[in-house]
Each structure stands twice: as C-alpha cells, then as structure tokens.
Short mmCIF file of C-alpha atoms and ligand atoms in Angstrom, two decimals:
data_model
loop_
_atom_site.label_atom_id
_atom_site.label_comp_id
_atom_site.label_asym_id
_atom_site.label_seq_id
_atom_site.Cartn_x
_atom_site.Cartn_y
_atom_site.Cartn_z
CA UNK A 1 -18.17 -15.75 -0.97
CA UNK A 2 -18.71 -12.88 1.49
CA UNK A 3 -16.32 -9.99 1.70
CA UNK A 4 -16.94 -7.77 4.70
CA UNK A 5 -16.16 -4.08 5.15
CA UNK A 6 -17.92 -0.76 5.13
CA UNK A 7 -18.70 0.05 1.46
CA UNK A 8 -20.92 -2.60 -0.12
CA UNK A 9 -19.76 -3.22 -3.69
CA UNK A 10 -19.88 -5.67 -6.55
CA UNK A 11 -17.07 -6.82 -8.84
CA UNK A 12 -18.03 -5.16 -12.12
CA UNK A 13 -15.12 -6.38 -14.20
CA UNK A 14 -11.74 -8.07 -14.09
CA UNK A 15 -9.21 -7.38 -16.87
CA UNK A 16 -5.97 -9.15 -17.40
CA UNK A 17 -3.25 -6.55 -18.04
CA UNK A 18 -0.29 -8.94 -18.16
CA UNK A 19 0.43 -12.50 -17.04
CA UNK A 20 0.77 -11.27 -13.44
CA UNK A 21 -1.33 -8.08 -13.32
CA UNK A 22 -5.11 -7.77 -13.18
CA UNK A 23 -7.36 -4.74 -12.89
CA UNK A 24 -10.43 -5.19 -10.66
CA UNK A 25 -13.35 -2.79 -11.09
CA UNK A 26 -15.83 -2.41 -8.24
CA UNK A 27 -19.22 -0.72 -8.42
CA UNK A 28 -21.43 0.29 -5.47
CA UNK A 29 -23.84 -2.48 -4.52
CA UNK A 30 -26.85 -0.21 -4.15
CA UNK A 31 -28.01 3.23 -5.24
CA UNK A 32 -25.34 5.25 -3.38
CA UNK A 33 -22.18 6.35 -5.12
CA UNK A 34 -18.73 5.74 -3.63
CA UNK A 35 -17.14 8.66 -1.74
CA UNK A 36 -14.72 10.93 -3.60
CA UNK A 37 -11.17 9.71 -3.03
CA UNK A 38 -8.06 11.89 -2.79
CA UNK A 39 -5.30 11.27 -5.35
CA UNK A 40 -3.06 8.47 -4.03
CA UNK A 41 -5.81 7.11 -1.75
CA UNK A 42 -6.12 3.42 -0.93
CA UNK A 43 -8.93 1.13 0.17
CA UNK A 44 -8.85 -1.99 2.30
CA UNK A 45 -10.36 -5.00 0.57
CA UNK A 46 -11.45 -7.74 2.97
CA UNK A 47 -11.36 -11.20 1.45
CA UNK A 48 -12.98 -14.12 3.22
CA UNK A 49 -11.71 -17.48 2.03
CA UNK A 50 -12.91 -20.82 3.36
CA UNK A 51 -10.18 -20.97 6.00
CA UNK A 52 -9.03 -17.43 6.60
CA UNK A 53 -9.67 -13.75 6.02
CA UNK A 54 -7.31 -11.28 4.36
CA UNK A 55 -7.57 -7.51 4.61
CA UNK A 56 -5.28 -5.95 2.05
CA UNK A 57 -4.68 -2.30 1.16
CA UNK A 58 -4.63 -1.31 -2.53
CA UNK A 59 -4.20 2.11 -4.14
CA UNK A 60 -7.15 3.28 -6.20
CA UNK A 61 -6.16 3.76 -9.83
CA UNK A 62 -9.37 5.57 -10.78
CA UNK A 63 -9.45 9.37 -11.10
CA UNK A 64 -10.32 10.92 -7.72
CA UNK A 65 -13.65 12.39 -8.86
CA UNK A 66 -14.85 9.01 -10.15
CA UNK A 67 -17.65 7.93 -7.80
CA UNK A 68 -19.41 5.45 -10.06
CA UNK A 69 -16.68 2.86 -9.67
CA UNK A 70 -13.30 2.22 -8.06
CA UNK A 71 -10.51 0.19 -9.63
CA UNK A 72 -7.35 -1.40 -8.27
CA UNK A 73 -4.50 -3.21 -10.02
CA UNK A 74 -3.02 -6.22 -8.26
CA UNK A 75 0.06 -8.27 -9.02
CA UNK A 76 -0.21 -11.99 -8.41
CA UNK A 77 2.68 -12.72 -6.08
CA UNK A 78 3.78 -16.35 -5.88
CA UNK A 79 5.33 -15.88 -2.44
CA UNK A 80 2.38 -13.90 -1.08
CA UNK A 81 0.44 -15.07 1.93
CA UNK A 82 -2.64 -15.58 -0.22
CA UNK A 83 -4.44 -12.26 -0.75
CA UNK A 84 -3.26 -11.66 -4.31
CA UNK A 85 -3.78 -15.32 -5.15
CA UNK A 86 -7.38 -15.07 -3.90
CA UNK A 87 -8.07 -11.95 -5.97
CA UNK A 88 -6.52 -13.42 -9.11
CA UNK A 89 -7.83 -16.96 -8.89
CA UNK A 90 -11.03 -16.94 -6.83
CA UNK A 91 -12.78 -13.58 -7.20
CA UNK A 92 -15.22 -13.42 -10.13
CA UNK A 93 -17.26 -10.71 -11.85
CA UNK A 94 -20.54 -10.25 -10.04
CA UNK A 95 -19.19 -11.28 -6.62
CA UNK A 96 -20.36 -9.01 -3.84
CA UNK A 97 -17.59 -7.35 -1.91
CA UNK A 98 -17.20 -4.65 0.71
CA UNK A 99 -14.41 -2.12 0.74
CA UNK A 100 -13.28 0.32 3.40
CA UNK A 101 -13.79 4.02 2.79
CA UNK A 102 -10.78 5.41 0.91
CA UNK A 103 -7.96 6.76 3.05
CA UNK A 104 -5.24 9.12 1.92
CA UNK A 105 -1.72 8.72 3.30
CA UNK A 106 0.13 9.81 0.17
CA UNK A 107 -1.30 13.18 -0.89
CA UNK A 108 0.04 15.53 -3.54
CA UNK A 109 1.95 18.37 -1.81
CA UNK A 110 -0.26 21.36 -2.49
CA UNK A 111 2.53 23.96 -2.28
CA UNK A 112 5.02 22.12 -4.50
CA UNK A 113 6.13 24.00 -7.61
CA UNK A 114 7.11 20.82 -9.43
CA UNK A 115 6.38 17.13 -8.82
CA UNK A 116 8.64 14.18 -9.65
CA UNK A 117 6.89 10.82 -9.41
CA UNK A 118 9.11 7.72 -9.25
CA UNK A 119 7.42 4.33 -9.39
CA UNK A 120 8.90 0.85 -9.26
CA UNK A 121 6.90 -2.03 -10.74
CA UNK A 122 3.40 -2.23 -9.27
CA UNK A 123 4.31 0.85 -7.19
CA UNK A 124 3.01 2.87 -10.14
CA UNK A 125 -0.57 2.46 -8.90
CA UNK A 126 -0.95 5.57 -6.68
CA UNK A 127 0.45 7.70 -9.51
CA UNK A 128 -2.31 6.54 -11.86
CA UNK A 129 -4.69 8.64 -9.76
CA UNK A 130 -2.16 11.50 -9.43
CA UNK A 131 -1.77 11.95 -13.18
CA UNK A 132 -5.25 13.22 -14.10
CA UNK A 133 -5.13 15.65 -11.17
CA UNK A 134 -1.68 17.03 -12.03
CA UNK A 135 -2.68 17.36 -15.68
CA UNK A 136 -5.97 19.09 -14.84
CA UNK A 137 -4.16 21.54 -12.56
CA UNK A 138 -1.61 22.31 -15.25
CA UNK A 139 1.08 21.29 -12.74
CA UNK A 140 4.72 20.87 -13.71
CA UNK A 141 5.64 17.20 -13.28
CA UNK A 142 7.71 14.26 -14.51
CA UNK A 143 6.93 10.61 -14.00
CA UNK A 144 9.64 7.95 -14.06
CA UNK A 145 8.57 4.32 -13.94
CA UNK A 146 11.29 1.71 -13.34
CA UNK A 147 10.50 -1.88 -14.22
CA UNK A 148 11.84 -5.12 -15.67
CA UNK A 149 12.53 -5.09 -19.42
CA UNK A 150 9.79 -7.65 -19.89
CA UNK A 151 7.19 -5.34 -18.29
CA UNK A 152 8.09 -2.09 -20.04
CA UNK A 153 5.39 -2.46 -22.69
CA UNK A 154 2.76 -3.24 -20.06
CA UNK A 155 3.54 -0.05 -18.14
CA UNK A 156 3.74 2.01 -21.34
CA UNK A 157 0.25 0.70 -22.10
CA UNK A 158 -1.00 1.79 -18.68
CA UNK A 159 0.64 5.21 -18.75
CA UNK A 160 0.32 6.06 -22.44
CA UNK A 161 3.23 6.90 -24.70
CA UNK A 162 2.26 10.30 -26.01
CA UNK A 163 3.24 12.46 -23.02
CA UNK A 164 6.91 13.51 -23.02
CA UNK A 165 6.75 13.99 -19.24
CA UNK A 166 6.19 10.26 -18.72
CA UNK A 167 9.26 8.02 -18.91
CA UNK A 168 9.25 4.21 -18.61
CA UNK A 169 12.73 2.88 -17.80
CA UNK A 170 12.54 -0.80 -18.63
CA UNK A 171 16.12 -1.43 -17.69
CA UNK A 172 15.75 -3.99 -14.97
CA UNK A 173 19.05 -2.85 -13.41
CA UNK A 174 19.83 -0.41 -10.64
CA UNK A 175 17.81 2.81 -11.26
CA UNK A 176 19.96 5.80 -12.17
CA UNK A 177 18.46 8.56 -10.06
CA UNK A 178 21.04 11.36 -9.97
CA UNK A 179 20.11 12.78 -13.40
CA UNK A 180 16.44 12.83 -12.35
CA UNK A 181 16.94 14.47 -8.97
CA UNK A 182 19.88 16.81 -9.66
CA UNK A 183 19.42 20.47 -10.61
CA UNK A 184 15.68 20.58 -9.92
CA UNK A 185 14.12 23.97 -9.15
CA UNK A 186 13.51 25.05 -5.58
CA UNK A 187 10.12 23.86 -4.38
CA UNK A 188 10.25 20.52 -6.24
CA UNK A 189 8.82 17.52 -4.39
CA UNK A 190 9.60 13.87 -5.16
CA UNK A 191 7.18 11.01 -4.50
CA UNK A 192 8.21 7.38 -4.65
CA UNK A 193 6.36 4.09 -4.39
CA UNK A 194 7.75 0.65 -5.06
CA UNK A 195 10.26 -1.82 -3.66
CA UNK A 196 12.11 -0.87 -0.47
CA UNK A 197 15.44 -0.69 -2.33
CA UNK A 198 14.12 1.88 -4.80
CA UNK A 199 12.54 4.03 -2.09
CA UNK A 200 15.74 3.92 -0.04
CA UNK A 201 17.81 4.85 -3.10
CA UNK A 202 15.53 7.81 -3.87
CA UNK A 203 15.72 9.04 -0.26
CA UNK A 204 19.52 8.64 -0.10
CA UNK A 205 20.11 10.25 -3.50
CA UNK A 206 17.84 13.18 -2.62
CA UNK A 207 19.59 13.62 0.73
CA UNK A 208 23.00 13.49 -0.94
CA UNK A 209 21.90 16.20 -3.37
CA UNK A 210 20.72 18.42 -0.54
CA UNK A 211 16.96 18.00 -0.91
CA UNK A 212 15.00 19.01 2.22
CA UNK A 213 13.53 15.95 3.96
CA UNK A 214 10.00 17.37 3.78
CA UNK A 215 10.14 17.38 -0.04
CA UNK A 216 10.64 13.60 -0.21
CA UNK A 217 7.47 11.49 0.07
CA UNK A 218 7.13 7.70 0.10
CA UNK A 219 4.30 5.19 -0.03
CA UNK A 220 5.39 1.85 1.32
CA UNK A 221 3.99 -1.28 -0.24
CA UNK A 222 5.76 -3.53 2.23
CA UNK A 223 3.73 -6.65 2.64
CA UNK A 224 3.68 -8.52 5.90
CA UNK A 225 6.10 -11.39 6.11
CA UNK A 226 5.53 -14.30 8.42
CA UNK A 227 7.80 -15.42 11.21
CA UNK A 228 8.07 -17.49 14.36
CA UNK A 229 4.69 -18.07 16.04
CA UNK A 230 4.11 -16.38 19.40
CA UNK A 231 1.39 -15.83 21.98
CA UNK A 232 -0.27 -12.47 22.50
CA UNK A 233 -2.00 -11.78 25.79
CA UNK A 234 -4.50 -8.91 25.99
CA UNK A 235 -4.29 -7.52 29.51
CA UNK A 236 -7.64 -5.72 29.56
CA UNK A 237 -9.83 -8.54 28.27
CA UNK A 238 -7.66 -11.39 29.57
CA UNK A 239 -7.69 -13.07 26.12
CA UNK A 240 -4.73 -15.14 24.97
CA UNK A 241 -4.31 -15.61 21.22
CA UNK A 242 -1.80 -17.56 19.12
CA UNK A 243 -0.19 -15.58 16.27
CA UNK A 244 0.62 -18.24 13.72
CA UNK A 245 3.65 -18.33 11.47
CA UNK A 246 1.77 -17.05 8.42
CA UNK A 247 -0.41 -14.49 10.25
CA UNK A 248 0.25 -10.95 11.34
CA UNK A 249 -0.47 -9.91 14.89
CA UNK A 250 -3.29 -7.74 13.55
CA UNK A 251 -4.78 -10.68 11.62
CA UNK A 252 -4.64 -12.87 14.72
CA UNK A 253 -6.51 -10.20 16.71
CA UNK A 254 -9.12 -9.87 13.96
CA UNK A 255 -9.40 -13.64 13.68
CA UNK A 256 -10.31 -13.71 17.38
CA UNK A 257 -13.14 -11.26 16.69
CA UNK A 258 -11.33 -8.22 18.07
CA UNK A 259 -11.93 -4.84 16.38
CA UNK A 260 -8.31 -3.73 16.28
CA UNK A 261 -7.48 -0.30 14.77
CA UNK A 262 -5.74 -0.17 11.37
CA UNK A 263 -5.55 1.97 8.24
CA UNK A 264 -2.67 1.22 5.86
CA UNK A 265 -1.77 -2.33 6.99
CA UNK A 266 1.70 -1.60 5.64
CA UNK A 267 3.52 -0.15 8.65
CA UNK A 268 3.21 3.43 7.43
CA UNK A 269 0.38 5.23 9.23
CA UNK A 270 0.69 4.38 12.93
CA UNK A 271 -3.06 3.81 13.40
CA UNK A 272 -2.54 0.22 14.57
CA UNK A 273 -0.02 1.06 17.32
CA UNK A 274 -0.80 -0.63 20.64
CA UNK A 275 1.02 -0.34 24.00
CA UNK A 276 3.25 -3.26 25.04
CA UNK A 277 3.28 -4.20 28.74
CA UNK A 278 5.57 -7.20 28.59
CA UNK A 279 7.66 -9.15 26.06
CA UNK A 280 10.03 -8.01 23.33
CA UNK A 281 8.63 -6.68 20.01
CA UNK A 282 10.35 -7.30 16.68
CA UNK A 283 9.68 -4.03 14.89
CA UNK A 284 9.03 -4.14 11.13
CA UNK A 285 7.12 -0.87 10.63
CA UNK A 286 8.21 2.49 9.19
CA UNK A 287 6.57 4.77 11.75
CA UNK A 288 8.37 4.29 15.06
CA UNK A 289 11.48 6.31 15.88
CA UNK A 290 14.74 4.61 16.80
CA UNK A 291 14.11 5.55 20.40
CA UNK A 292 10.59 4.08 20.38
CA UNK A 293 11.95 0.87 18.86
CA UNK A 294 14.64 0.61 21.51
CA UNK A 295 12.15 1.23 24.32
CA UNK A 296 9.86 -1.55 23.06
CA UNK A 297 6.78 -0.03 24.69
CA UNK A 298 4.64 0.19 21.58
CA UNK A 299 4.07 -2.06 18.55
CA UNK A 300 2.60 -1.68 15.05
CA UNK A 301 0.39 -4.75 14.93
CA UNK A 302 0.02 -4.78 11.13
CA UNK A 303 3.63 -5.82 10.45
CA UNK A 304 5.61 -6.26 13.65
CA UNK A 305 5.95 -9.49 15.58
CA UNK A 306 7.58 -10.67 18.84
CA UNK A 307 11.10 -11.83 19.56
CA UNK A 308 9.87 -13.29 22.84
CA UNK A 309 7.50 -16.27 23.00
CA UNK A 310 4.82 -14.07 24.55
CA UNK A 311 3.77 -10.46 24.23
CA UNK A 312 1.35 -8.71 26.59
CA UNK A 313 -0.54 -5.74 25.17
CA UNK A 314 -2.46 -3.07 27.05
CA UNK A 315 -5.62 -3.73 25.07
S1 FES B 401 -2.14 0.00 9.98
FE1 FES B 401 -0.83 1.62 9.37
S2 FES B 401 1.00 1.25 10.51
FE2 FES B 401 -0.25 -0.44 10.95
#
C-alpha cells in the first residue's frame, strides 16, 4: 500500500480506544523529525486503496512540540465514503504513509483572557492538542465535552478525570449551553468543534447572550457527502472530467492527475476556491458569503457540487 503526500512516515502503532475509535501513531520515515505543529493543527492523510484515493484531514492530538511522532484519532463511520473504513480496517502497523505538513486553521486566540472549549463527540480531537498548551501557559479555561451516554467513559479516559476544569457531559440529549456561556468575563473566547447542530447552537447561544462574533471560533468537521453526478469542464486545459456520485469535485480533479489547491478539505479555509465560468454550483462550504453564493461565480471544490449537469471552471 502506498500513501502519497509530503511528509514520509510510518504507522508506528494503532490503538483501539473504543469499538468505533482508533488512535493512529505516525513516525517520520527517515532521520528528520516532523515539523512543530500549532495547537489545533490538522494534517491531510492520503490513502491509496486498490480502486480509489482518499485525502482526509485529521486534527493532530499530539502536543504541539512533539516532533518525534504525530497521532490522530479517527471514528469508523459506517456511512462514510471509505476513508475511515480504510484507516480502521486496512492500515497496519509498519505501513509506510505520507502526510501533508500540518496546517493551522483553528488557533488559540492569543489575546483571550479565558478560553471555553466545547467539543461534540470526535470533535474533541483539536482540543487534545490545546490542553497541554493552555495548561503550560497557566491560562484560564474550561472544557465541555458533549457525547452519547455510552461514550462518556471513553472521553473521560481520553481527557482524564482529575481536572475540575474538564467536564464530560454524557447526556446524549440537546446540549444545555446557556449556563456555560452566560456571565463569562469580558475577553472570554469560545471554541467549538463537532456536529453542525452543536456548532450552530453554540454560535446562536453566544449571539443571543451578546458575545462579540470575533470571540466565537469553530472548526468544521463536515465530511463531503455525495450527490448527483455531473461533468466538469476545465476551460484552460480543455479537459472534461466526470464527477461521480460518491466523489467530490476535488477528488475527481485529483483522480484526473490535476494538482488542485486544497487545505482543510472541509469547506472551511477557502484554499480550494476556483472560478466558475458556466453552470450552476450547489454550495456546501462554510466560507462563501451569501452574495458570493448567489452570484455563483466561485466554488469550493472540496465540498460543493453542481446543480447543472455541467460546470465549466476557469482552471
Ligand atoms: S480545502 Fe478548505 S475550503 Fe476547500
């Protein structure tokens, strides 16, 4: 199995954390150490199966100064398009892999006087690299992890139970956010990562309580969902490529050997935006404004698709 990318690495260990969660530890494949990663950074892991290639983004759960190895935690998703299945069921210790250099889209706000971290399920992962940094800085923080009752013990095991600032809410129901976000001191920032519903609820609750928008930070874990197949035509090269039902536009471009830009692969960074010359995009990203969506002149290739049968890109 060959996994391509820019940091040669080897799978140094795979631990089962729960029936659906595994931790994968990667070590550099060679004498060089990995680069230092910022807290909350992610890497792209490129997985080459016999019939297709996946490039998935995962938050590093290792402390930022750790250069001897990187680790990620991945949930096996039954409805996934295959990346988590491949990691859980095919990847073995000793396999050679290549990772992208770490990228940071979810940094700790350096001027914040207090930090509130709110995770939902596997959305806890970026906060596992925040915690050692906040503790080392002596920062004022609280962490609230919301999860199903059945997973509460798993997350307590990951986070530890001896820190009164860390709370695992294994309620499974609608998260109660008002008591967490109300009456916080000026200069508090909130960070949330997890399911869309949780992140929306945090943003709406914070807004309702009068939080400034720039004190609310989110890391989207939105995976790409499939859709109706369509044709993409690249005006500059003249290439015409089919985007299949289970592929993203970005994956179809990569599958055709095109070096398309990307960073988060989750609709959050805007690096993959390409100009649209013809056709109607179906926007699924989190970066475009309402006006940009309505104009339909630009598309985030990592998540968005086409409403029309054909899309022509200026690329
Ligand atoms: S790669 Fe980040 S928005 Fe598409």
